[in-house]
XYZ file of C-alpha atoms in Angstrom:
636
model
C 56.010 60.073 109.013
C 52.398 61.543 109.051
C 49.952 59.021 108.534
C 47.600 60.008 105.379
C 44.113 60.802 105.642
C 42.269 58.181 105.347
C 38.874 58.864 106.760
C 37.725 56.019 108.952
C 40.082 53.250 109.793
C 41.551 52.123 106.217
C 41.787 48.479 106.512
C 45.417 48.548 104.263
C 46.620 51.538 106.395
C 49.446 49.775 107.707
C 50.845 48.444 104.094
C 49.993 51.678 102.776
C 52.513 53.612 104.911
C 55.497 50.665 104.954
C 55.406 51.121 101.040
C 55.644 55.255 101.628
C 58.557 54.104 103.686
C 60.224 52.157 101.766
C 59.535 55.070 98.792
C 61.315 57.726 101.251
C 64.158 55.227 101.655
C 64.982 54.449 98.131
C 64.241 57.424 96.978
C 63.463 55.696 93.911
C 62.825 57.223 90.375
C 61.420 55.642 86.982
C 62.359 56.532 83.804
C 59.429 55.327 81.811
C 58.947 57.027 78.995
C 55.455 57.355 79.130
C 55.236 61.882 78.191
C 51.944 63.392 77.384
C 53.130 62.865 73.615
C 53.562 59.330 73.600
C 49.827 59.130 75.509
C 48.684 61.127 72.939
C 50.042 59.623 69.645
C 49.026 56.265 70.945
C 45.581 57.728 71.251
C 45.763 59.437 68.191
C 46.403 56.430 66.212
C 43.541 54.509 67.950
C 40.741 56.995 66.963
C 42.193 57.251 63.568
C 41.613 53.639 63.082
C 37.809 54.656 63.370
C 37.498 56.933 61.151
C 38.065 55.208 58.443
C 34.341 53.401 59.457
C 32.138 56.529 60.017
C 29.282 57.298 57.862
C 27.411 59.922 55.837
C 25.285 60.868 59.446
C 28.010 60.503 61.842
C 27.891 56.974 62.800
C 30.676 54.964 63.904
C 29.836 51.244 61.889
C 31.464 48.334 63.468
C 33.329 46.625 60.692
C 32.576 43.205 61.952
C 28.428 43.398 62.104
C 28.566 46.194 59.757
C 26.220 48.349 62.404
C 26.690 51.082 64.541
C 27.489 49.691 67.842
C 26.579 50.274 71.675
C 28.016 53.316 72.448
C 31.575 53.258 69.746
C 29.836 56.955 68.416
C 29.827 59.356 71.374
C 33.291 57.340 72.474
C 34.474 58.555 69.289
C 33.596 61.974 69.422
C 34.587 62.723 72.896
C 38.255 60.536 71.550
C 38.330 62.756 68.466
C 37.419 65.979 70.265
C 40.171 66.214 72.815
C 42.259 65.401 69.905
C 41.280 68.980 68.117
C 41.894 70.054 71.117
C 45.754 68.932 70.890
C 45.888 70.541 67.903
C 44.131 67.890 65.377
C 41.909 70.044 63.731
C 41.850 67.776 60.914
C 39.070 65.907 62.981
C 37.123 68.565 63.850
C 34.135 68.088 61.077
C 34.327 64.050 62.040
C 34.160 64.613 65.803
C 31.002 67.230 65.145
C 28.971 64.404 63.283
C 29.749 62.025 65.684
C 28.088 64.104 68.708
C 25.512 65.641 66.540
C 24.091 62.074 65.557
C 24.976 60.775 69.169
C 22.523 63.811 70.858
C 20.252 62.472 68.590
C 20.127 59.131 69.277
C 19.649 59.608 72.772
C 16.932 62.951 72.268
C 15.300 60.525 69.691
C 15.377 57.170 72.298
C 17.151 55.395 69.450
C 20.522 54.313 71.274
C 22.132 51.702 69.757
C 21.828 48.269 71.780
C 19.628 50.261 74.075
C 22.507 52.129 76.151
C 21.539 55.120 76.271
C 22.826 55.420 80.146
C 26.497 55.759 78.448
C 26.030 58.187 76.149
C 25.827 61.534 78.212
C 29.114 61.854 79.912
C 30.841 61.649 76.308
C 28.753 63.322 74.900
C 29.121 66.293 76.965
C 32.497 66.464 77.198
C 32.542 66.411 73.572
C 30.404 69.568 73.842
C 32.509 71.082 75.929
C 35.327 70.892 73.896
C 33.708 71.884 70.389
C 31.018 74.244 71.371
C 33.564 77.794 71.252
C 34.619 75.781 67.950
C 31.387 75.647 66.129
C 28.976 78.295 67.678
C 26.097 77.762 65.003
C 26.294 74.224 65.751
C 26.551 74.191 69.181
C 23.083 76.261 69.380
C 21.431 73.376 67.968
C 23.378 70.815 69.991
C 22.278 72.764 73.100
C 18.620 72.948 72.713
C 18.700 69.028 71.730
C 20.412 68.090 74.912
C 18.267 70.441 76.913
C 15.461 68.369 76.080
C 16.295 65.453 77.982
C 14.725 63.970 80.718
C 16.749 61.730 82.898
C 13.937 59.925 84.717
C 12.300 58.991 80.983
C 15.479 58.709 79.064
C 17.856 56.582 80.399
C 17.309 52.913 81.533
C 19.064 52.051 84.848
C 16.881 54.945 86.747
C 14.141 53.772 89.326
C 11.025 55.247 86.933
C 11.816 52.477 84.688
C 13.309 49.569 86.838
C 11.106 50.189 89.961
C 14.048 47.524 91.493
C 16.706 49.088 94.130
C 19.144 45.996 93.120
C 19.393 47.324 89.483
C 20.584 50.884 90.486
C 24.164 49.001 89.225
C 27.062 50.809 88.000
C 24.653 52.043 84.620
C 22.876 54.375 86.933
C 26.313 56.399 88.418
C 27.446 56.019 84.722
C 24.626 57.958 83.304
C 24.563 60.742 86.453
C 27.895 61.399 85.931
C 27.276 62.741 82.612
C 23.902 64.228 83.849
C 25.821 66.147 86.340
C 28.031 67.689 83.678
C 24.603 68.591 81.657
C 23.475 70.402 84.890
C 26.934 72.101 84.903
C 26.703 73.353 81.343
C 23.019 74.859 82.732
C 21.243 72.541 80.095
C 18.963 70.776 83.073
C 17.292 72.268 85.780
C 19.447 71.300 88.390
C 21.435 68.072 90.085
C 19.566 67.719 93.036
C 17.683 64.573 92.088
C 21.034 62.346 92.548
C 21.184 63.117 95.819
C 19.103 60.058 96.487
C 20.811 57.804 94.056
C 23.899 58.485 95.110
C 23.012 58.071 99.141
C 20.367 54.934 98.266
C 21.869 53.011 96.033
C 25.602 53.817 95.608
C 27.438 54.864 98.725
C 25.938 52.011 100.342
C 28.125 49.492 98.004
C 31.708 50.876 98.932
C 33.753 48.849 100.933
C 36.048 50.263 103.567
C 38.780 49.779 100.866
C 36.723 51.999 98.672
C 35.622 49.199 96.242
C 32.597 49.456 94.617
C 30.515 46.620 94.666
C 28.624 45.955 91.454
C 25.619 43.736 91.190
C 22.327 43.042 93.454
C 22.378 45.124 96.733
C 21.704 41.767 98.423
C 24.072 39.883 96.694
C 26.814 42.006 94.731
C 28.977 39.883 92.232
C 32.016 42.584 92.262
C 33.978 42.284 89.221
C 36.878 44.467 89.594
C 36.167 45.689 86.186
C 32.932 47.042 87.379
C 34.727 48.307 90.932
C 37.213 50.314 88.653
C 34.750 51.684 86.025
C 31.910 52.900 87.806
C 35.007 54.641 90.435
C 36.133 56.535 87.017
C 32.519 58.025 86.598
C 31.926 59.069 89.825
C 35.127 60.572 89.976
C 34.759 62.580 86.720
C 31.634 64.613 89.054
C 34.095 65.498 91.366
C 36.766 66.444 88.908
C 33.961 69.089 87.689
C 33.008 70.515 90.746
C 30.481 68.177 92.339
C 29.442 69.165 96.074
C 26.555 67.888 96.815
C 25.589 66.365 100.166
C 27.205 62.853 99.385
C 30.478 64.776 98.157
C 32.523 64.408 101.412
C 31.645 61.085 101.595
C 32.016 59.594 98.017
C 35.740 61.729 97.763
C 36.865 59.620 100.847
C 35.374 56.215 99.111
C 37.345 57.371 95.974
C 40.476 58.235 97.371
C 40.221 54.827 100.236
C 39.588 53.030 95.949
C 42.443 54.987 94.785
C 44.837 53.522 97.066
C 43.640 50.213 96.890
C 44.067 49.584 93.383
C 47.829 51.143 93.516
C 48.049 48.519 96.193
C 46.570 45.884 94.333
C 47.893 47.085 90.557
C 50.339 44.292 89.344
C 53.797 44.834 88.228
C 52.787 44.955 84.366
C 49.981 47.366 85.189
C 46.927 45.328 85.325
C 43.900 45.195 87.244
C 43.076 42.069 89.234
C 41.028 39.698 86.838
C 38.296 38.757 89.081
C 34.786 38.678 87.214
C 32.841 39.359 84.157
C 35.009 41.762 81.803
C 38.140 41.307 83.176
C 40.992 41.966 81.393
C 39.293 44.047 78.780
C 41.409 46.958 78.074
C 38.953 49.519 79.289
C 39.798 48.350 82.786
C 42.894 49.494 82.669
C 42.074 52.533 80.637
C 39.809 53.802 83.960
C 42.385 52.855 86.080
C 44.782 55.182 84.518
C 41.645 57.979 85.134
C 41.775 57.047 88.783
C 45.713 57.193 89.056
C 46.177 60.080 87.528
C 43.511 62.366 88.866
C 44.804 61.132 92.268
C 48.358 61.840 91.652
C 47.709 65.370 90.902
C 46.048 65.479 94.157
C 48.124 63.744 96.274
C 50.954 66.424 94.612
C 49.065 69.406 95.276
C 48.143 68.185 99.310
C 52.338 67.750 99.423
C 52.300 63.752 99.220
C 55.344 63.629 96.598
C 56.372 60.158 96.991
C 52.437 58.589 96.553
C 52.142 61.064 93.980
C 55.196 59.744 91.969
C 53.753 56.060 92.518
C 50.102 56.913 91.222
C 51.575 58.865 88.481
C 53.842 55.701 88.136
C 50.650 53.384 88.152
C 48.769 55.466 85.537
C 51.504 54.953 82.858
C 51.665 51.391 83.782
C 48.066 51.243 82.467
C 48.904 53.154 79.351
C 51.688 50.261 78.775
C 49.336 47.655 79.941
C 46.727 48.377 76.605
C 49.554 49.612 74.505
C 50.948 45.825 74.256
C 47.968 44.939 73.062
C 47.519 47.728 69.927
C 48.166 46.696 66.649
C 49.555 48.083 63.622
C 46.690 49.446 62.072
C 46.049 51.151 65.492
C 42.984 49.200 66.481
C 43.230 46.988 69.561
C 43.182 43.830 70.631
C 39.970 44.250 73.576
C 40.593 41.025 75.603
C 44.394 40.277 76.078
C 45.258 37.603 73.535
C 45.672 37.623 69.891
C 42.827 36.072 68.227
C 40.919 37.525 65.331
C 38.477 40.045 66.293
C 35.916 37.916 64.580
C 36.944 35.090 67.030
C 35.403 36.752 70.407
C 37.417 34.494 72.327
C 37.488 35.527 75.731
C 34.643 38.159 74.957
C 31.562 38.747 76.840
C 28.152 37.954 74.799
C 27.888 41.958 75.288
C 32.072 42.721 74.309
C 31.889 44.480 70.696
C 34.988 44.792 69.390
C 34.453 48.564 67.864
C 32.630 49.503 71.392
C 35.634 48.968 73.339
C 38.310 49.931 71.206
C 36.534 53.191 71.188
C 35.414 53.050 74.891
C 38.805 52.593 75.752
C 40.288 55.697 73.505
C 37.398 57.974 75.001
C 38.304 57.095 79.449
C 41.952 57.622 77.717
C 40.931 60.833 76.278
C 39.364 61.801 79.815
C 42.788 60.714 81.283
C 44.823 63.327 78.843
C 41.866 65.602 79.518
C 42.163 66.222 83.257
C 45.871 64.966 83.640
C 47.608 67.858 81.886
C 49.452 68.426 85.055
C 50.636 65.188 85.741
C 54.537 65.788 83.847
C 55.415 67.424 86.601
C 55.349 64.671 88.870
C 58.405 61.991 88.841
C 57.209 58.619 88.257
C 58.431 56.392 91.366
C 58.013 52.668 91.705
C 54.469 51.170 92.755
C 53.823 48.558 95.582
C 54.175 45.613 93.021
C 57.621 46.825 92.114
C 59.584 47.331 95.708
C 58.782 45.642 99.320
C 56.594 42.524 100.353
C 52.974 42.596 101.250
C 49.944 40.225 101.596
C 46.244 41.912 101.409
C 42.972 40.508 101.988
C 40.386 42.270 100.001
C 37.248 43.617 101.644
C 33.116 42.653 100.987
C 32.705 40.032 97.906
C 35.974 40.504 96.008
C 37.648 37.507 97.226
C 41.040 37.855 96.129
C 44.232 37.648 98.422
C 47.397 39.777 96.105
C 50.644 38.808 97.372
C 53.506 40.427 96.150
C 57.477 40.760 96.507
C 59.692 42.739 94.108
C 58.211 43.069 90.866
C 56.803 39.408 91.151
C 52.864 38.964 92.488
C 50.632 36.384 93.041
C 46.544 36.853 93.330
C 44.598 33.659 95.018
C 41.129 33.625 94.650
C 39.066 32.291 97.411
C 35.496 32.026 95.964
C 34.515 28.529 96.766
C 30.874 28.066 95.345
C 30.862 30.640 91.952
C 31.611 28.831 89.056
C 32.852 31.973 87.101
C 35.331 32.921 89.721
C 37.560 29.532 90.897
C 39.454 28.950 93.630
C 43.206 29.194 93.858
C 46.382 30.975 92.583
C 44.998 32.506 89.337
C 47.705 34.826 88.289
C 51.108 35.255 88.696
C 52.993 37.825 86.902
C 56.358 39.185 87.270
C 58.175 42.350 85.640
C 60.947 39.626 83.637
C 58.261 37.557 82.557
C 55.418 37.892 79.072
C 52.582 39.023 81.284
C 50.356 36.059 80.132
C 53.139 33.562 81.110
C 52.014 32.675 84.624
C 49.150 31.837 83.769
C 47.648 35.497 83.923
C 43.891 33.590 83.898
C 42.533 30.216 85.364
C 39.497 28.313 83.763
C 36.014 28.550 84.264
C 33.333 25.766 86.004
C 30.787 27.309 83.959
C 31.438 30.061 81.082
C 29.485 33.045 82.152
C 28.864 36.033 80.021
C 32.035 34.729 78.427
C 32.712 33.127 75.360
C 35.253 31.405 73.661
C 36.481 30.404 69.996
C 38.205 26.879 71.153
C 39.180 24.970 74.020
C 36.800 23.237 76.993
C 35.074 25.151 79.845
C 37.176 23.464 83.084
C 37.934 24.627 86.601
C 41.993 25.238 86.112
C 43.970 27.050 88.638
C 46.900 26.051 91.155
C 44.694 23.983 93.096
C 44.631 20.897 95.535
C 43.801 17.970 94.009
C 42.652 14.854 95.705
C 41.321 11.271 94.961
C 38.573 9.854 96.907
C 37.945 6.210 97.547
C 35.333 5.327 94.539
C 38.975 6.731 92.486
C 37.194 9.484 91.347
C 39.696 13.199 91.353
C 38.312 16.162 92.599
C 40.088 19.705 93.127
C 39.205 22.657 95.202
C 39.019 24.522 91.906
C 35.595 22.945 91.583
C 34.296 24.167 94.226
C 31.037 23.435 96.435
C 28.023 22.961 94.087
C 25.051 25.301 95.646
C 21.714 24.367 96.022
C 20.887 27.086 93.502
C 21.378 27.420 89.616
C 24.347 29.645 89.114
C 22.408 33.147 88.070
C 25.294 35.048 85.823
C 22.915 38.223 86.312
C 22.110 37.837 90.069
C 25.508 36.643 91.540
C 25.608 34.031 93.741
C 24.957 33.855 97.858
C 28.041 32.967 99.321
C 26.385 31.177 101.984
C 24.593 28.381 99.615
C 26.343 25.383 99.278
C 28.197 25.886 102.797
C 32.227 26.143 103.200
C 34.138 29.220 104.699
C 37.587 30.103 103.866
C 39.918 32.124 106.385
C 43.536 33.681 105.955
C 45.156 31.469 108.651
C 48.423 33.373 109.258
C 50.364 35.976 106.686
C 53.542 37.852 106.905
C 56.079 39.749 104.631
C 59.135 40.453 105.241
C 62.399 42.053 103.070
C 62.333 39.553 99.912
C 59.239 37.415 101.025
C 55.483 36.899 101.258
C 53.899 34.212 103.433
C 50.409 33.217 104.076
C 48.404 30.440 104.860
C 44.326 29.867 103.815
C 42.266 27.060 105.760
C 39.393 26.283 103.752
C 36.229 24.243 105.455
C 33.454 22.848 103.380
C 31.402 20.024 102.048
C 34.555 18.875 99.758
C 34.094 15.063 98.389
C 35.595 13.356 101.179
C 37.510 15.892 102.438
C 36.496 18.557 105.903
C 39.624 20.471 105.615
C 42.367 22.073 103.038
C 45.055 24.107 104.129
C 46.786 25.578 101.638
C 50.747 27.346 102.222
C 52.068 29.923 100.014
C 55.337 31.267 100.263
C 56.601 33.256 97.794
C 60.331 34.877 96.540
C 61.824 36.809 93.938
C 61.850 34.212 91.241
C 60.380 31.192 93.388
C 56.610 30.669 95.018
C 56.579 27.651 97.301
C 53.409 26.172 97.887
C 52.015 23.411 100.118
C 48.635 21.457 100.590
C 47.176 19.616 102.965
C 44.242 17.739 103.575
C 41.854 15.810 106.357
C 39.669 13.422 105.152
C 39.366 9.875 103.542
C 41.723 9.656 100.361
C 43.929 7.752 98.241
C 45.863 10.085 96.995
C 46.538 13.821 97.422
C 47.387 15.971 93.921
C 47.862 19.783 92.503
C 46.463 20.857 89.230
C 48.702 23.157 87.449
C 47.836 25.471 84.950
C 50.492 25.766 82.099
C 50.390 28.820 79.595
C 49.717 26.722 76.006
C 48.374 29.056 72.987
C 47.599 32.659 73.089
C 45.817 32.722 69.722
C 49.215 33.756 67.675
C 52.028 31.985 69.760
C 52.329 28.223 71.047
C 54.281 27.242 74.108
C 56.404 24.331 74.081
C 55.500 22.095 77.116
C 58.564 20.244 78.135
C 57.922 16.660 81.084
C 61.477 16.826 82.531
C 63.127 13.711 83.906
C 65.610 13.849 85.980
C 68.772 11.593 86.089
C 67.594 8.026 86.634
C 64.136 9.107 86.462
C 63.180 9.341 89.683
C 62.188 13.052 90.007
C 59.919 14.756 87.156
C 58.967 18.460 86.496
C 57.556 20.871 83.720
C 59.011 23.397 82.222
C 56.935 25.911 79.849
C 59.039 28.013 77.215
C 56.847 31.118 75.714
C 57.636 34.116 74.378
C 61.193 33.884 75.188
C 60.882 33.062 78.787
C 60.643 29.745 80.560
C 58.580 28.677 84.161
C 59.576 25.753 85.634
C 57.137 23.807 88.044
C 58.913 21.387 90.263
C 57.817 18.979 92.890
C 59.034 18.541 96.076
C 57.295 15.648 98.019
C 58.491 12.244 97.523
C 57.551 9.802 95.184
C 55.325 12.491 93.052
C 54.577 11.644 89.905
C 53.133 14.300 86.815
C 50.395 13.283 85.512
C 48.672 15.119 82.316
C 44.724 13.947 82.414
C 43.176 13.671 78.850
C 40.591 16.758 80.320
C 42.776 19.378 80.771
C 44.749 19.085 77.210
C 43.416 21.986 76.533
C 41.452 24.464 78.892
C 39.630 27.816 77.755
C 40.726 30.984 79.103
C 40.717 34.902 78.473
C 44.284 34.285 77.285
C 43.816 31.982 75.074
C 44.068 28.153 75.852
C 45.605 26.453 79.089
C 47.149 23.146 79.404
C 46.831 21.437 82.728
C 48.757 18.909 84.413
C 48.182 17.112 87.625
C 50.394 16.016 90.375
C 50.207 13.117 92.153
C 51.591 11.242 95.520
C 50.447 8.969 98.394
C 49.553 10.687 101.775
C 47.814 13.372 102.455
C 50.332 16.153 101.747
C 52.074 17.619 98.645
C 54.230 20.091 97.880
C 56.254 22.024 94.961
C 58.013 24.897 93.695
C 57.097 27.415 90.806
C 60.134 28.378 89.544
C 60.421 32.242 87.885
C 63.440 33.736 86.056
C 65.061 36.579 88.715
């Protein structure tokens, strides 16, 4: 076959085209329901939800702190707009006072929250979509908008910062919106992004094509933040952007693009690494960035990665749709707690915000994806063939998968917001939280919780050291400096390196082995062994250095803020070999050990672990020597 374009060496290349194989082989095709109808009644009922809480001067008012919110009101009227467009002109009048009092709030420099930076690119495409609709209105609209001035505006722009390492993912979200003011001829020109975009933000793309959010020096790349600033910078090339940077960012974009199909799991979600993860709105602008790059990988004759993006994208869609309720608002982290809870929210998660953030990157999806039915969904990498990928720069993350079955490991070893060790497994028979789909913290982060206690939890080697104190390598190194939630960390303080010894897949199987070096209590070394099946993941540790005993913590699904699991400590026949098995949701995970003489062990500090999920029971195995071993058991 021809190999893709690519640009410069893509560091997945090689995975990239056994999956394209393996699609011309099967010649697989998915039924999955997802038509631009179902997208658009799911929408529909989302946005609905919201109007029911706008006021006399267009506001959107969050229910919960009875104020308008962040950015909820332009996310509304860009959601509502597209909607007319579909043929709802019931909400044409609602969508109108949303963007007139949105124009104003930016014109005026009275942005809710002060986030004014997100405001533009909905409020433009609102514009767009209502200006033929409303002429008389759209006069006024238009010399209100005209009257902005980036540089003075907006927040995240060098006049106001003075600070290269804040040029974060604020800045490309407010040019992208900029850029489609300078389309509409309502600013002078584009011109002055041209240094942004070459300064600040091409210079944080890895040769995977993730973005790299954070400090220049020191980027803390949550995927959330990879994925969401991709989905603005790819709206300015959806609308015609060709500036000097435009050959440049499309081949960072499309190098993203094919990483996150790579790295989507098999129920459609993002990998959870960093602050906002699993938020809906990830997934939301992942379903931007799949299906704008479907159509285009259709139209340059690429049918089969076509079919798999436009496979990918309706993942997403299924991904948030799980979590909307009856009433048609959503749950924005993925468990069911009360709104009023915030567990698993960021201090800065609003509940109205992101319900409506999500509906409007939605909205953009049905905007510029009207094409898309005629491509045949066809499975993703998650669903057929065996891979293990390293990700590039300061994402940290190793995604193993086999099947419809994947496993991420996380190999951050001194930031207490992103732990070491298998964090998520998920597989396509299993309640997507089941696995766990989220480990524990070492210290909370932007996020907070409603219950439970902040603890490093993950599938992670556990060890004893003379005094009898446990440690785990879910703890990680301690660094010299206080963990900065805004700054990231420096993955040189603290010492310790981690390296993927030796991977392979083959038909039916992932393997892979990490060596991690460090200042560990008492240990030098810790390999840890991964090998992974449809319906099985073996794993193995072992460690050098001066210990009693040699454990695994394991991270057991407990309470998803609606739904308990029931936590079974299995002896065997005459007692002599123990296990756990979890039941939830209708499914059951069994862990089993598999070195001799191991006993389970269930400390009083892990009863009962906060997570994005909800809460997380931990157990601990235990033996003599200096290796152990077990089996995670999935239904097949």
């Amino acid at each position: 076959m021809n190999k893709l374009h690519t640009g410069s060496v893509y560091p997945w290349q090689t995975e990239l085209e056994r999956f394209l194989e393996q699609l011309e082989i099967t010649r697989n095709r998915v039924e999955d329901s997802w038509t631009r109808q179902r997208k658009l009644t799911m929408l529909e009922k989302l946005v609905r939800a919201y109007t029911l809480h706008q006021d006399e001067t267009g506001a959107i008012i969050d229910p919960h702190s009875e104020s308008e919110r962040y950015y909820s009101t332009p996310s509304y009227a860009l959601a509502a707009a597209v909607l007319v467009k579909e043929g709802r002109h019931d909400l044409l009048e609602s969508a109108a006072a949303a963007l007139t009092h949105s124009i104003a709030c930016v014109v005026e420099e009275k942005a809710p929250d002060q986030h004014p930076d997100f405001f533009p690119i909905m409020m433009m495409g609102a514009y767009r979509l209502l200006k033929h609709l409303l002429p008389e209105q759209a006069t006024a609209w238009k010399q209100q908008l005209s009257r902005i001035e980036p540089e003075q505006t907006y927040i995240f722009t060098m006049s106001k910062m003075k600070n290269p390492n804040r040029m974060i993912n604020w800045n490309a979200i407010m040019m992208s919106g900029e850029f489609l003011r300078a389309a509409e001829g309502l600013a002078a020109d584009a011109k002055w992004m041209e240094a942004y975009i070459r300064s600040y933000h091409l210079p944080r793309f890895t040769g995977l094509g993730l973005y790299q959010d954070g400090p220049l020096d020191r980027p803390n790349s949550p995927f959330a933040y990879d994925i969401v600033t991709r989905f603005h910078l790819g709206v300015m090339l959806e609308n015609g952007y060709d500036g000097g940077s435009a050959l440049e960012l499309r081949d960072h974009l499309r190098r993203g693009a094919l990483s996150s199909l790579l790295a989507l799991s098999p129920h459609g979600e993002i990998p959870p690494r960093g602050r906002s993860a699993q938020h809906q709105w990830n997934e939301a602008a992942a379903a931007f960035v799949f299906t704008t790059h479907a159509q285009q990988a259709y139209t340059a004759g690429e049918r089969g990665l076509a079919g798999a993006f436009r496979r990918a994208a309706d993942l997403c869609w299924q991904a948030i749709s799980r979590w909307q309720i009856d009433n048609g608002k959503l749950h924005i982290v993925r468990n069911h707690y009360s709104s009023e809870a915030r567990h698993g929210f960021e201090v800065y998660s609003n509940h109205t915000c992101y319900s409506l953030w999500t509906a409007a990157v939605l909205a953009h999806t049905l905007l510029y994806g009207e094409g898309i039915e005629r491509i045949a969904p066809a499975s993703i990498p998650a669903e057929i063939g065996s891979r293990v990928l390293e990700t590039d720069g300061w994402f940290q993350t190793v995604i193993a998968t086999v099947d419809g079955q994947q496993m991420l490991v996380q190999t951050s070893v001194n930031d207490p917001y992103n732990i070491p060790g298998i964090v998520r497994i998920q597989q396509t028979s299993l309640p997507s939280l089941m696995g766990p789909s989220s480990a524990g913290h070492a210290d909370r982060g932007f996020t907070g919780f409603a219950e439970g206690d902040i603890f490093p939890l993950s599938y992670s080697p556990a060890w004893q050291t003379e005094d009898g104190k446990w440690h785990s390598l879910s703890e990680g190194i301690p660094g010299t400096l206080e963990f900065d939630r805004d700054g990231g960390i420096d993955p040189q303080d603290g010492g310790g390196s981690v390296q993927v010894e030796q991977s392979s897949a083959s038909d039916g199987a992932t393997d892979f082995t990490l060596l991690w070096r460090g200042p560990f209590p008492g240990v030098r070394e810790i390999r840890t062994h991964y090998r992974q099946m449809r319906g099985k993941i073996e794993v193995e540790y072992e460690l050098q250095g001066n210990i009693q005993h040699v454990g695994a913590l394991i991270p057991l699904m407990a309470y998803d803020g609606r739904e308990r699991s029931v936590i079974h400590h299995v002896m065997s026949a005459g007692e002599e070999t123990e296990s756990i098995r979890v039941e939830y949701a209708g499914a059951s995970l069994e862990v089993i050990p598999t070195t001799e003489g191991t006993n389970v062990v269930w400390p009083e500090e892990l009863t009962s672990v906060a997570c994005r999920n909800g809460l997380l029971k931990g157990a601990r195995l235990e033996c003599t020597g200096s290796r152990i071993s077990f089996i995670i058991r999935l239904p097949e």
